């Protein structure tokens, strides 16, 4: 299957995508992970991306598209993939359609994970203590949520218009939510 996972910061996208990779044997493509890896390795792209990430802004589309294109060219992708954190605005959604159309692997389903705002702040504050990610400070979390509602939320409509969107309740335990996602995939 070829799936896009949508959801605000802290909705559990990364957590759920990792479980789906394990359980369904799909490649897990997280632009957040790819970008953090580039920052850590100090690549050109990483150096350009760091300031945007630390401010909770989106990294410019062209930089992220290059990363995604390179990742989609890898062997494990042929058995299906979960895109986690991409696309994050309408321009990315259109670029993704073009790219996947060219390789004959279009998105089959988009799953939007929904979570209350208070729960999001709680989860990310907990992660800030446990992992110390530089973009998990209160001020940056607030900006990431703003960027999400202004730029990323409209992406759901892009898939809904084609009948490809499934909403899944992201409140509750990790396993429980995973069962809901798998049920949504099976009903497609
Ligand atoms: P991401 O890495 O995508 O960050 P995120 O939205 O916070 O999601 P993440 O996957 O980390 O967290 P999750 O909800 O799973 O992006 C980071 C930055 O990179 C962006 O701000 C941007 O600058 C840049 N970027 C990434 N993609 C981009 C793109 N396409 N274009 C431009 N820029 C881009 O989990 C959060 C926490 O909740 C975890 O600690 C987890 O343990 C916990 N959790 C999960 N499920 C739970 C549950 N059910 N109950 C309790 N806790 C739970």
PDB file of C-alpha atoms and ligand atoms in Angstrom:
ATOM      1  CA  UNK A   1       0.000   0.000   0.000  1.00  0.00           C
ATOM      2  CA  UNK A   2       0.999   3.613  -0.536  1.00  0.00           C
ATOM      3  CA  UNK A   3      -0.171   5.766   2.335  1.00  0.00           C
ATOM      4  CA  UNK A   4       0.138   9.393   3.437  1.00  0.00           C
ATOM      5  CA  UNK A   5      -0.168   9.995   7.205  1.00  0.00           C
ATOM      6  CA  UNK A   6      -1.448  13.444   8.091  1.00  0.00           C
ATOM      7  CA  UNK A   7      -1.783  15.050  11.499  1.00  0.00           C
ATOM      8  CA  UNK A   8      -0.613  17.972  13.616  1.00  0.00           C
ATOM      9  CA  UNK A   9       2.738  17.912  15.452  1.00  0.00           C
ATOM     10  CA  UNK A  10       2.427  15.468  18.319  1.00  0.00           C
ATOM     11  CA  UNK A  11      -0.508  13.597  16.782  1.00  0.00           C
ATOM     12  CA  UNK A  12       1.522  10.403  16.837  1.00  0.00           C
ATOM     13  CA  UNK A  13       2.265  10.184  13.085  1.00  0.00           C
ATOM     14  CA  UNK A  14       5.865   9.133  13.595  1.00  0.00           C
ATOM     15  CA  UNK A  15       4.933   6.662  16.314  1.00  0.00           C
ATOM     16  CA  UNK A  16       2.174   5.093  14.227  1.00  0.00           C
ATOM     17  CA  UNK A  17       4.195   5.035  11.002  1.00  0.00           C
ATOM     18  CA  UNK A  18       6.962   3.078  12.756  1.00  0.00           C
ATOM     19  CA  UNK A  19       4.395   0.474  13.901  1.00  0.00           C
ATOM     20  CA  UNK A  20       2.868   0.216  10.430  1.00  0.00           C
ATOM     21  CA  UNK A  21       6.300  -0.301   8.922  1.00  0.00           C
ATOM     22  CA  UNK A  22       6.892  -3.198  11.303  1.00  0.00           C
ATOM     23  CA  UNK A  23       3.445  -4.733  10.900  1.00  0.00           C
ATOM     24  CA  UNK A  24       2.718  -4.187   7.216  1.00  0.00           C
ATOM     25  CA  UNK A  25       6.271  -4.299   5.873  1.00  0.00           C
ATOM     26  CA  UNK A  26       6.019  -0.839   4.314  1.00  0.00           C
ATOM     27  CA  UNK A  27       8.907   1.598   3.931  1.00  0.00           C
ATOM     28  CA  UNK A  28       8.615   4.459   6.450  1.00  0.00           C
ATOM     29  CA  UNK A  29       9.541   7.795   4.924  1.00  0.00           C
ATOM     30  CA  UNK A  30       9.575  10.620   7.493  1.00  0.00           C
ATOM     31  CA  UNK A  31      10.735  13.984   6.196  1.00  0.00           C
ATOM     32  CA  UNK A  32      11.304  15.069   9.813  1.00  0.00           C
ATOM     33  CA  UNK A  33      13.687  12.138  10.358  1.00  0.00           C
ATOM     34  CA  UNK A  34      15.440  12.721   7.008  1.00  0.00           C
ATOM     35  CA  UNK A  35      15.892  16.420   7.810  1.00  0.00           C
ATOM     36  CA  UNK A  36      17.121  15.826  11.375  1.00  0.00           C
ATOM     37  CA  UNK A  37      19.589  13.296   9.979  1.00  0.00           C
ATOM     38  CA  UNK A  38      20.865  15.851   7.435  1.00  0.00           C
ATOM     39  CA  UNK A  39      21.252  18.437  10.222  1.00  0.00           C
ATOM     40  CA  UNK A  40      23.144  15.961  12.390  1.00  0.00           C
ATOM     41  CA  UNK A  41      25.487  14.994   9.552  1.00  0.00           C
ATOM     42  CA  UNK A  42      26.062  18.679   8.758  1.00  0.00           C
ATOM     43  CA  UNK A  43      25.269  18.293   5.032  1.00  0.00           C
ATOM     44  CA  UNK A  44      24.617  21.394   2.883  1.00  0.00           C
ATOM     45  CA  UNK A  45      20.927  20.694   3.037  1.00  0.00           C
ATOM     46  CA  UNK A  46      21.086  20.147   6.792  1.00  0.00           C
ATOM     47  CA  UNK A  47      22.807  23.500   7.281  1.00  0.00           C
ATOM     48  CA  UNK A  48      20.129  25.222   5.207  1.00  0.00           C
ATOM     49  CA  UNK A  49      17.255  23.412   6.979  1.00  0.00           C
ATOM     50  CA  UNK A  50      18.343  23.876  10.592  1.00  0.00           C
ATOM     51  CA  UNK A  51      17.200  27.480  11.096  1.00  0.00           C
ATOM     52  CA  UNK A  52      13.726  26.770   9.728  1.00  0.00           C
ATOM     53  CA  UNK A  53      13.316  23.671  11.883  1.00  0.00           C
ATOM     54  CA  UNK A  54      14.490  25.382  15.057  1.00  0.00           C
ATOM     55  CA  UNK A  55      11.917  28.123  14.440  1.00  0.00           C
ATOM     56  CA  UNK A  56       9.109  25.629  13.727  1.00  0.00           C
ATOM     57  CA  UNK A  57       8.787  26.879  10.132  1.00  0.00           C
ATOM     58  CA  UNK A  58       8.551  24.650   7.084  1.00  0.00           C
ATOM     59  CA  UNK A  59      11.831  23.980   5.302  1.00  0.00           C
ATOM     60  CA  UNK A  60      11.607  25.309   1.675  1.00  0.00           C
ATOM     61  CA  UNK A  61       9.692  22.940  -0.608  1.00  0.00           C
ATOM     62  CA  UNK A  62      12.505  22.386  -3.130  1.00  0.00           C
ATOM     63  CA  UNK A  63      14.906  21.134  -0.446  1.00  0.00           C
ATOM     64  CA  UNK A  64      12.387  18.668   0.965  1.00  0.00           C
ATOM     65  CA  UNK A  65      11.334  17.468  -2.487  1.00  0.00           C
ATOM     66  CA  UNK A  66      14.935  16.530  -3.310  1.00  0.00           C
ATOM     67  CA  UNK A  67      15.133  14.455  -0.139  1.00  0.00           C
ATOM     68  CA  UNK A  68      11.821  12.710  -0.821  1.00  0.00           C
ATOM     69  CA  UNK A  69      12.718  12.014  -4.441  1.00  0.00           C
ATOM     70  CA  UNK A  70      16.007  10.446  -3.438  1.00  0.00           C
ATOM     71  CA  UNK A  71      14.331   8.320  -0.748  1.00  0.00           C
ATOM     72  CA  UNK A  72      11.572   7.152  -3.117  1.00  0.00           C
ATOM     73  CA  UNK A  73      14.286   5.871  -5.437  1.00  0.00           C
ATOM     74  CA  UNK A  74      15.468   3.327  -2.867  1.00  0.00           C
ATOM     75  CA  UNK A  75      14.739  -0.383  -3.236  1.00  0.00           C
ATOM     76  CA  UNK A  76      12.527  -0.972  -0.175  1.00  0.00           C
ATOM     77  CA  UNK A  77       9.913   1.442  -1.533  1.00  0.00           C
ATOM     78  CA  UNK A  78       8.699  -0.983  -4.212  1.00  0.00           C
ATOM     79  CA  UNK A  79       6.665  -2.961  -1.646  1.00  0.00           C
ATOM     80  CA  UNK A  80       4.750   0.167  -0.575  1.00  0.00           C
ATOM     81  CA  UNK A  81       5.399   3.118   1.704  1.00  0.00           C
ATOM     82  CA  UNK A  82       4.046   5.373   4.428  1.00  0.00           C
ATOM     83  CA  UNK A  83       4.827   9.048   4.004  1.00  0.00           C
ATOM     84  CA  UNK A  84       5.015  10.665   7.454  1.00  0.00           C
ATOM     85  CA  UNK A  85       5.125  14.470   7.570  1.00  0.00           C
ATOM     86  CA  UNK A  86       4.959  14.897   3.800  1.00  0.00           C
ATOM     87  CA  UNK A  87       3.179  16.584   2.067  1.00  0.00           C
ATOM     88  CA  UNK A  88       2.907  19.563   4.437  1.00  0.00           C
ATOM     89  CA  UNK A  89       1.362  22.175   2.141  1.00  0.00           C
ATOM     90  CA  UNK A  90      -0.601  22.178  -1.116  1.00  0.00           C
ATOM     91  CA  UNK A  91       2.463  22.835  -3.294  1.00  0.00           C
ATOM     92  CA  UNK A  92       4.135  19.741  -1.779  1.00  0.00           C
ATOM     93  CA  UNK A  93       0.960  17.704  -2.375  1.00  0.00           C
ATOM     94  CA  UNK A  94       1.011  18.674  -6.049  1.00  0.00           C
ATOM     95  CA  UNK A  95       4.740  18.028  -6.410  1.00  0.00           C
ATOM     96  CA  UNK A  96       4.213  14.622  -4.810  1.00  0.00           C
ATOM     97  CA  UNK A  97       1.416  13.776  -7.258  1.00  0.00           C
ATOM     98  CA  UNK A  98       3.764  14.627 -10.158  1.00  0.00           C
ATOM     99  CA  UNK A  99       6.643  12.637  -8.739  1.00  0.00           C
ATOM    100  CA  UNK A 100       4.582   9.549  -7.917  1.00  0.00           C
ATOM    101  CA  UNK A 101       2.808   9.773 -11.271  1.00  0.00           C
ATOM    102  CA  UNK A 102       6.185   9.668 -13.017  1.00  0.00           C
ATOM    103  CA  UNK A 103       7.217   6.494 -11.174  1.00  0.00           C
ATOM    104  CA  UNK A 104       3.755   4.924 -11.492  1.00  0.00           C
ATOM    105  CA  UNK A 105       3.208   4.652  -7.716  1.00  0.00           C
ATOM    106  CA  UNK A 106       0.348   7.042  -6.805  1.00  0.00           C
ATOM    107  CA  UNK A 107      -0.917   7.526  -3.255  1.00  0.00           C
ATOM    108  CA  UNK A 108      -3.779   5.130  -2.487  1.00  0.00           C
ATOM    109  CA  UNK A 109      -4.976   6.513   0.829  1.00  0.00           C
ATOM    110  CA  UNK A 110      -4.408   9.431   3.210  1.00  0.00           C
ATOM    111  CA  UNK A 111      -5.036   8.891   6.911  1.00  0.00           C
ATOM    112  CA  UNK A 112      -5.559  12.001   9.056  1.00  0.00           C
ATOM    113  CA  UNK A 113      -4.876  11.456  12.761  1.00  0.00           C
ATOM    114  CA  UNK A 114      -6.851  13.900  14.921  1.00  0.00           C
ATOM    115  CA  UNK A 115      -5.865  14.877  18.480  1.00  0.00           C
ATOM    116  CA  UNK A 116      -7.002  17.585  20.957  1.00  0.00           C
ATOM    117  CA  UNK A 117      -4.696  20.588  21.306  1.00  0.00           C
ATOM    118  CA  UNK A 118      -4.215  20.125  25.065  1.00  0.00           C
ATOM    119  CA  UNK A 119      -3.094  16.526  24.512  1.00  0.00           C
ATOM    120  CA  UNK A 120      -0.608  17.698  21.826  1.00  0.00           C
ATOM    121  CA  UNK A 121       1.026  20.196  24.149  1.00  0.00           C
ATOM    122  CA  UNK A 122       1.226  17.543  26.876  1.00  0.00           C
ATOM    123  CA  UNK A 123       2.841  14.930  24.577  1.00  0.00           C
ATOM    124  CA  UNK A 124       5.391  17.327  23.097  1.00  0.00           C
ATOM    125  CA  UNK A 125       6.311  18.785  26.481  1.00  0.00           C
ATOM    126  CA  UNK A 126       6.942  15.231  27.703  1.00  0.00           C
ATOM    127  CA  UNK A 127       9.090  14.507  24.654  1.00  0.00           C
ATOM    128  CA  UNK A 128      11.014  17.744  25.270  1.00  0.00           C
ATOM    129  CA  UNK A 129      12.046  16.389  28.663  1.00  0.00           C
ATOM    130  CA  UNK A 130      12.804  12.868  27.397  1.00  0.00           C
ATOM    131  CA  UNK A 131      14.540  13.601  24.066  1.00  0.00           C
ATOM    132  CA  UNK A 132      15.510  17.279  24.189  1.00  0.00           C
ATOM    133  CA  UNK A 133      14.579  17.992  20.562  1.00  0.00           C
ATOM    134  CA  UNK A 134      15.487  21.602  19.774  1.00  0.00           C
ATOM    135  CA  UNK A 135      12.028  22.336  18.294  1.00  0.00           C
ATOM    136  CA  UNK A 136      10.036  21.092  21.278  1.00  0.00           C
ATOM    137  CA  UNK A 137      10.151  24.316  23.299  1.00  0.00           C
ATOM    138  CA  UNK A 138       6.811  25.896  24.163  1.00  0.00           C
ATOM    139  CA  UNK A 139       7.220  28.860  21.811  1.00  0.00           C
ATOM    140  CA  UNK A 140       8.316  26.713  18.846  1.00  0.00           C
ATOM    141  CA  UNK A 141       5.550  24.142  19.473  1.00  0.00           C
ATOM    142  CA  UNK A 142       3.032  26.987  19.285  1.00  0.00           C
ATOM    143  CA  UNK A 143       4.506  28.136  15.965  1.00  0.00           C
ATOM    144  CA  UNK A 144       4.485  24.576  14.568  1.00  0.00           C
ATOM    145  CA  UNK A 145       0.772  24.329  15.440  1.00  0.00           C
ATOM    146  CA  UNK A 146       0.083  27.658  13.698  1.00  0.00           C
ATOM    147  CA  UNK A 147       2.016  26.569  10.597  1.00  0.00           C
ATOM    148  CA  UNK A 148       0.078  23.300  10.680  1.00  0.00           C
ATOM    149  CA  UNK A 149      -3.348  24.918  10.744  1.00  0.00           C
ATOM    150  CA  UNK A 150      -2.466  27.494   8.079  1.00  0.00           C
ATOM    151  CA  UNK A 151      -0.481  25.343   5.649  1.00  0.00           C
ATOM    152  CA  UNK A 152      -0.895  21.636   6.371  1.00  0.00           C
ATOM    153  CA  UNK A 153      -4.552  21.280   7.358  1.00  0.00           C
ATOM    154  CA  UNK A 154      -5.711  22.166   3.784  1.00  0.00           C
ATOM    155  CA  UNK A 155      -3.757  19.157   2.461  1.00  0.00           C
ATOM    156  CA  UNK A 156      -6.453  16.827   3.871  1.00  0.00           C
ATOM    157  CA  UNK A 157      -8.942  18.422   1.474  1.00  0.00           C
ATOM    158  CA  UNK A 158      -6.629  17.607  -1.452  1.00  0.00           C
ATOM    159  CA  UNK A 159      -7.137  13.898  -0.714  1.00  0.00           C
ATOM    160  CA  UNK A 160     -10.756  14.193   0.484  1.00  0.00           C
ATOM    161  CA  UNK A 161     -11.710  15.654  -2.907  1.00  0.00           C
ATOM    162  CA  UNK A 162     -10.655  12.345  -4.475  1.00  0.00           C
ATOM    163  CA  UNK A 163     -12.369  10.197  -1.856  1.00  0.00           C
ATOM    164  CA  UNK A 164      -8.978   9.082  -0.516  1.00  0.00           C
ATOM    165  CA  UNK A 165      -9.134  10.557   3.010  1.00  0.00           C
ATOM    166  CA  UNK A 166      -9.846   8.590   6.204  1.00  0.00           C
ATOM    167  CA  UNK A 167     -10.034  10.370   9.580  1.00  0.00           C
ATOM    168  CA  UNK A 168      -8.812   8.393  12.575  1.00  0.00           C
ATOM    169  CA  UNK A 169      -9.232   9.360  16.237  1.00  0.00           C
ATOM    170  CA  UNK A 170      -5.698   9.768  17.598  1.00  0.00           C
ATOM    171  CA  UNK A 171      -6.706   9.973  21.271  1.00  0.00           C
ATOM    172  CA  UNK A 172      -6.005   6.987  23.505  1.00  0.00           C
ATOM    173  CA  UNK A 173      -3.327   4.302  23.705  1.00  0.00           C
ATOM    174  CA  UNK A 174      -0.771   3.730  20.923  1.00  0.00           C
ATOM    175  CA  UNK A 175      -1.996   0.167  20.202  1.00  0.00           C
ATOM    176  CA  UNK A 176      -5.626   1.184  20.200  1.00  0.00           C
ATOM    177  CA  UNK A 177      -4.919   3.955  17.679  1.00  0.00           C
ATOM    178  CA  UNK A 178      -2.882   1.586  15.540  1.00  0.00           C
ATOM    179  CA  UNK A 179      -5.847  -0.819  15.378  1.00  0.00           C
ATOM    180  CA  UNK A 180      -8.042   2.055  14.213  1.00  0.00           C
ATOM    181  CA  UNK A 181      -5.581   2.949  11.457  1.00  0.00           C
ATOM    182  CA  UNK A 182      -5.267  -0.652  10.282  1.00  0.00           C
ATOM    183  CA  UNK A 183      -9.087  -0.927  10.238  1.00  0.00           C
ATOM    184  CA  UNK A 184      -9.264   2.266   8.140  1.00  0.00           C
ATOM    185  CA  UNK A 185      -6.695   0.836   5.701  1.00  0.00           C
ATOM    186  CA  UNK A 186      -8.574  -2.461   5.464  1.00  0.00           C
ATOM    187  CA  UNK A 187     -11.843  -0.726   4.726  1.00  0.00           C
ATOM    188  CA  UNK A 188     -10.362   1.156   1.771  1.00  0.00           C
TER     189      UNK A 188
HETATM  190  P1  LIG B   1       8.337  16.141  12.234  1.00  0.00           P
HETATM  191  O1  LIG B   1       9.475  15.277  12.552  1.00  0.00           O
HETATM  192  O2  LIG B   1       7.366  15.617  11.213  1.00  0.00           O
HETATM  193  O3  LIG B   1       7.663  16.465  13.656  1.00  0.00           O
HETATM  194  P2  LIG B   1       6.255  16.266  14.323  1.00  0.00           P
HETATM  195  O4  LIG B   1       5.172  16.892  13.473  1.00  0.00           O
HETATM  196  O5  LIG B   1       6.367  16.723  15.747  1.00  0.00           O
HETATM  197  O6  LIG B   1       5.926  14.751  14.347  1.00  0.00           O
HETATM  198  P3  LIG B   1       6.651  13.537  15.072  1.00  0.00           P
HETATM  199  O7  LIG B   1       6.443  12.420  14.119  1.00  0.00           O
HETATM  200  O8  LIG B   1       8.012  13.850  15.521  1.00  0.00           O
HETATM  201  O9  LIG B   1       5.870  13.315  16.414  1.00  0.00           O
HETATM  202  P4  LIG B   1       4.707  12.330  16.794  1.00  0.00           P
HETATM  203  O10 LIG B   1       3.462  13.090  16.471  1.00  0.00           O
HETATM  204  O11 LIG B   1       4.806  10.948  16.278  1.00  0.00           O
HETATM  205  O12 LIG B   1       8.821  17.593  11.714  1.00  0.00           O
HETATM  206  C1  LIG B   1       9.743  18.398  12.425  1.00  0.00           C
HETATM  207  C2  LIG B   1      10.125  19.667  11.620  1.00  0.00           C
HETATM  208  O13 LIG B   1      10.797  19.298  10.379  1.00  0.00           O
HETATM  209  C3  LIG B   1       8.969  20.564  11.133  1.00  0.00           C
HETATM  210  O14 LIG B   1       8.548  21.493  12.122  1.00  0.00           O
HETATM  211  C4  LIG B   1       9.611  21.256   9.889  1.00  0.00           C
HETATM  212  O15 LIG B   1      10.458  22.309  10.276  1.00  0.00           O
HETATM  213  C5  LIG B   1      10.461  20.167   9.286  1.00  0.00           C
HETATM  214  N1  LIG B   1       9.738  19.395   8.253  1.00  0.00           N
HETATM  215  C6  LIG B   1       9.384  18.067   8.335  1.00  0.00           C
HETATM  216  N2  LIG B   1       8.731  17.689   7.219  1.00  0.00           N
HETATM  217  C7  LIG B   1       8.672  18.793   6.408  1.00  0.00           C
HETATM  218  C8  LIG B   1       8.106  19.040   5.123  1.00  0.00           C
HETATM  219  N3  LIG B   1       7.450  18.091   4.449  1.00  0.00           N
HETATM  220  N4  LIG B   1       8.230  20.277   4.587  1.00  0.00           N
HETATM  221  C9  LIG B   1       8.882  21.237   5.237  1.00  0.00           C
HETATM  222  N5  LIG B   1       9.429  21.090   6.473  1.00  0.00           N
HETATM  223  C10 LIG B   1       9.326  19.874   7.043  1.00  0.00           C
HETATM  224  O16 LIG B   1       4.877  12.113  18.359  1.00  0.00           O
HETATM  225  C11 LIG B   1       4.988  13.108  19.303  1.00  0.00           C
HETATM  226  C12 LIG B   1       5.158  12.538  20.708  1.00  0.00           C
HETATM  227  O17 LIG B   1       3.936  11.977  21.190  1.00  0.00           O
HETATM  228  C13 LIG B   1       6.167  11.404  20.826  1.00  0.00           C
HETATM  229  O18 LIG B   1       7.022  11.684  21.900  1.00  0.00           O
HETATM  230  C14 LIG B   1       5.368  10.141  21.072  1.00  0.00           C
HETATM  231  O19 LIG B   1       6.017   9.230  21.926  1.00  0.00           O
HETATM  232  C15 LIG B   1       4.123  10.665  21.745  1.00  0.00           C
HETATM  233  N6  LIG B   1       2.941   9.872  21.428  1.00  0.00           N
HETATM  234  C16 LIG B   1       2.619   9.382  20.224  1.00  0.00           C
HETATM  235  N7  LIG B   1       1.432   8.716  20.287  1.00  0.00           N
HETATM  236  C17 LIG B   1       1.004   8.832  21.590  1.00  0.00           C
HETATM  237  C18 LIG B   1      -0.161   8.377  22.283  1.00  0.00           C
HETATM  238  N8  LIG B   1      -1.127   7.685  21.692  1.00  0.00           N
HETATM  239  N9  LIG B   1      -0.287   8.681  23.592  1.00  0.00           N
HETATM  240  C19 LIG B   1       0.666   9.396  24.229  1.00  0.00           C
HETATM  241  N10 LIG B   1       1.803   9.851  23.630  1.00  0.00           N
HETATM  242  C20 LIG B   1       1.967   9.567  22.302  1.00  0.00           C
END
